[in-house]
Amino acid sequence: MSLFNWLKSSILSKVVMALTGVLLVAFVCGHTLGNMLIYLGKEEFNAYAQFLQSLGEILWLIRITLFLALILHIIAAIRVKFLNMASKPVKYQVRRYVKAKLTSRTMLWTGSMVLAFLAYHLLHFTIGVTNPKDFHVYEYYAPHNAYGVLPSGAIAKINEPNSKITQNLLDQFESQASKQVMKRHDVYKMVVLGFKNPWISLCYFIGVILLGFHLNHAIQSMFQTLGINHPKYDKCLRNFSPVLSTIIVICMISIPINILLGLTGGAL
Amino acid sequence: MKLTLHIWRQKSARDKGKFEEHLVDDVSPDMSFLEMLDVLNESLIHQGKEPFAYDHDCREGICGACSLTINGTPHGPEAATTTCQLHMRKFKNGDSIFIEPFRARAFPIIKDLVVDRSAFDRIIQVGGFISVGTNQPQDANALPVSKLKAELAMDAAACIGCGACAAACPNGASMLFVAAKVSQFALLPQGQPERKKRVVAMVEQMEKEGFGGCTNFYECEAVCPKQVSVRFIAMMNRDFLGATLTKE
Amino acid sequence: MNLDSKVPSGNIKEKWDKHRFEMKLINPANKRKYKIIVVGTGLAGASATASFGELGYQVETFTYNDSARRAHSIAAQGGINAAKNYPNDADSIWRLFYDTVKGGDFRSREANVYRLAQVSNNIIDQCVGQGVPFAREYGGLLDNRSFGGAQVSRTFYARGQTGQQLLLGAYSALMRQVGAKTVTLHTRKEMMDIVIINGQCRGIITRDLITGKIESHTADAVCLATGGYGNVFFLSTNAQACNVTATYRAYKKGAVFANPCYTQIHPTCIPVSGDHQSKLTLMSESLRNDGRIWVPKNKDDKRPPNQIPEEERDYYLERKYPSFGNLSPRDISSRAAKEVCDDGRGVSSTGYGVYLDFADAINRLGKNVIEERYGNLFEMYERIIGEDPYKTPMMIYPASHYTMGGLWVDYNLMSTIPGLHVLGEANFSDHGANRLGASALMQGLADGYFVIPYTIGHYLASNKFEKVSADHVEFRKAESDTNDKINKMISINGKKTPTQFHRELGKVMWEFVGMGRNEAGLKKALEKIPPIREEFWQNLTVTGEPGDFNIVLEKALRVADFLEFAEVLVWDALERDESCGAHFREEHQYPDGEAMRDDGKFCHVAAWEYQGVGNKPTRHIEPLEFHDVHLAVRSYK
């Protein structure tokens, strides 16, 4: 059996789409949860970002897996679309849908737009191409085991929430403490600076809502395609889809809203 | 009541079809939709014109012969109802009604509103049966079947093979039809020996016939005159995946 | 003509076993040298075809529908009888046999009926094996219900769709053989004629309904499983395409037609609403298990049913037939309904309807149980009438439903033309003058699965067949006869449509040859039918081309045969000067309105031989002997 035999079967194509979808949805959920750390403050948020970066090879493994999942997801989608266009060569002149919703009929469009949004998002926040000025922001910090090496004033500073080690302080004890003081990407600042721009916020707004549309159909579709159902739990499974996608959308778009309203990141 | 009908006219499979407009008055609300068409056809014959060809037979919603896409919905606006059981009281005086044949690549048009649905027969031929010859079975009560499963199997077996699922599906997919048959047998002990072979063969034939793939619009379930549930599609997907991964 | 029934000698219980042993066999390797044609893919046709295919014969099967699954067997609702005695209520093969003979008012052939009862149990096993989802109890075993004309619960059912499920079972067996290439399936082809060569039926002529092509098909034996002729009444519960053409053409070629006057009127159909009506919809008789039938006691009581108090209702079936009550046989229930309506106590807008009330059953069992048993029927009623039968009683009225008469066949199901076999409703054999509920499915499958596969082998093994091809002069002649007939129809260019003629014929038939018949009325029918037929051949209009998908021509061909056949039916009704079962001659009744048989004069099968259009056919007789069930007045009191 060749590696791409599944492409011949519409059901197996859909299974591939569903399985890769599981990974992508899991990623979106994790991403959402991670993003929520922004409400715990800059220290936690940046620490989380730094933790992810520190994974090194594992991070790359996850990235590659997700990338492959995305590619397979797209291949399967295109495959199914071509098959389906061929199966309905003549359209009805008048059409009234009963159960097919806008979300289910526009999966290819929402999917493509989410893909475009994803590309922009990566360029914006992961690679830093679109807004390099906002992207290249850093902060200095001392690891927790740096106590005692630092001057007393600095310790006090470190123990405070949202502590920052300024260049000035750093200069004071550079010779003795330089090994304990580190520089990291100030993701918090990057996000806040980014979303302060209402155009960028709008862009995210639209992107996330399209993602929500896509997920609204996709999640229950995933269960259906993989055959996960039972009369007792069917309703539950079907409702799970709009509930989860709504939660994701609300969480995600709350960040630009809060930042625009100045509720988050106002102090910087 | 008076109605304006826009009916698809197509001389043969090769011809290009078009809508023909006809005004009908004196439509009684107690008429069935097909009786309304009968009246129109009778008047066309009187005028020396050819009547519209459409498939129908039992006129009690069970043979599955009648089709028609009425105002954009196969079997018309009333849920769980075949065209022959649709009554004119569901329409209003002055309504415009568009009548088209069932459309899907696997259902080529024969004439006017008549389509060729023999693809369904060919799908059944490759596995829509239990291989038991005449006089071979054991006593009917030798294999108990849980009431729940028997009822579920009956829900699936209620399919009348009308093809509305494929006609309604924007992808021209006939998953509901195939799933109903696959699930009926998958739910019964008699169907177990051939379970894997059956699902693979029927799905492969379905694709060979030119039916599309399921993208879970659930439009099929919505128009199914027997309300066969898309749950059976999920069951079939599971069976198909399992069978593909494990079949000999 | 000597109608030899070929019933084997010996004890009735052993006849079939003995006969099966005595019949000649064809060795398995030789079976494929024989070709059999089966016309019709209903229960009888599909089951026979599948069984032939399994045995190894070459089989070709024909249906005028677009798929074998559309045959009208699919519309049977209530169930199928079998003498399994699962409910332990003292049922037995003998009791099913007895009930069927009695239900048929002692006008059926004992040996055939006994065989039917004998194989009834195999049918249930067969169908369960095929995956037919019969209703079950919580323990997982099969459920039974009771049905008209029986005091035991012997009816197996699959909701209200038993016919559908059984047909799909037979269809799946047939499709399996088509897939295995033992059977060739021809859809959308209608039989136009049979072809007889050297006294044997050797093939058929068909018309392709898409291209209009007239084709010849040769075979060593032909089976007609083409159903009944209930549409001779125009309005009936039959499907639109059901017709008498196949059996009538065989009759014209020399097969005798037995008991055409035995036409059953089903008591529980939805009443007529207007002139546009194209068919009458049957509501399963099983409804009578839980529904109570009544009309107001007083004439012109126009109150809504719920406002008529209990004491002003006449539960006439329970009153007149206390032990069978609402489950009295079909003919009795139908006539009782006609009686109360003729008495001016009928309901519905036309005055031709009676109530079938579920209020008591809903109170006793709960709405859920009723919904589980009859849900789909209730929905169907609501769709057609627009009233909710859970709240308002249903209205029902009798309608033409099933025809017990058909081509005469012997014990081997062969007609008077050697090689031409007739199965299911198309033959006359098992139901006598009246068919009991849930017995049609039983007979169709018995014929197809368990009788014809053996008897056709005997026929093939006992006869020699010269090689014939479709170029044979007889085929050429039959083809050109068919073409001539079609060309004639096209060339008339008259003013009336086939449906108009059909409706006219139906009105005459329903009025004079319907539920109640009498000499004067029947004679009037004989006067009224020929002018309609003559006008048909002068004033018919058929649009379109013969070589095309032509629905008008299709219909015209069928109506032409009904117009000739109707007269045979009337002749039979006129000559059978007695009442029996569904054939009710008003001159012959007991003071309480029961059918009065005349066993001295009419204890026989009347089979009619064609003598030319418009001429009175010749009446032949097969005497009926009752050794095991004693002739008695059929009483359901």
PDB file of C-alpha atoms in Angstrom, chain C residues 146 286-292 318 326 357-370 373-374:
ATOM      1  CA  SER C 146     -52.911 -10.916  15.516  1.00  0.00           C
ATOM      2  CA  SER C 286     -53.366  -4.231  11.630  1.00  0.00           C
ATOM      3  CA  LEU C 287     -54.891  -0.942  12.752  1.00  0.00           C
ATOM      4  CA  ARG C 288     -58.020  -2.923  13.495  1.00  0.00           C
ATOM      5  CA  ASN C 289     -56.133  -4.663  16.316  1.00  0.00           C
ATOM      6  CA  ASP C 290     -56.347  -1.570  18.448  1.00  0.00           C
ATOM      7  CA  GLY C 291     -58.815   0.655  16.656  1.00  0.00           C
ATOM      8  CA  ARG C 292     -62.559   0.383  17.120  1.00  0.00           C
ATOM      9  CA  GLU C 318     -68.430  -5.601  17.558  1.00  0.00           C
ATOM     10  CA  ASN C 326     -63.122  -5.406  14.663  1.00  0.00           C
ATOM     11  CA  ASP C 357     -61.097   5.171  16.742  1.00  0.00           C
ATOM     12  CA  PHE C 358     -57.949   4.734  18.836  1.00  0.00           C
ATOM     13  CA  ALA C 359     -59.078   6.646  21.912  1.00  0.00           C
ATOM     14  CA  ASP C 360     -59.650   3.478  23.980  1.00  0.00           C
ATOM     15  CA  ALA C 361     -56.368   1.925  22.950  1.00  0.00           C
ATOM     16  CA  ILE C 362     -54.485   5.128  23.740  1.00  0.00           C
ATOM     17  CA  ASN C 363     -56.105   5.237  27.178  1.00  0.00           C
ATOM     18  CA  ARG C 364     -55.356   1.600  27.825  1.00  0.00           C
ATOM     19  CA  LEU C 365     -51.846   1.276  26.398  1.00  0.00           C
ATOM     20  CA  GLY C 366     -50.574   4.831  26.269  1.00  0.00           C
ATOM     21  CA  LYS C 367     -49.751   6.944  23.285  1.00  0.00           C
ATOM     22  CA  ASN C 368     -46.194   5.560  23.145  1.00  0.00           C
ATOM     23  CA  VAL C 369     -47.301   2.017  22.491  1.00  0.00           C
ATOM     24  CA  ILE C 370     -49.715   3.100  19.797  1.00  0.00           C
ATOM     25  CA  ARG C 373     -47.054   0.118  16.587  1.00  0.00           C
ATOM     26  CA  TYR C 374     -48.596   2.433  14.030  1.00  0.00           C
TER      27      TYR C 374
END
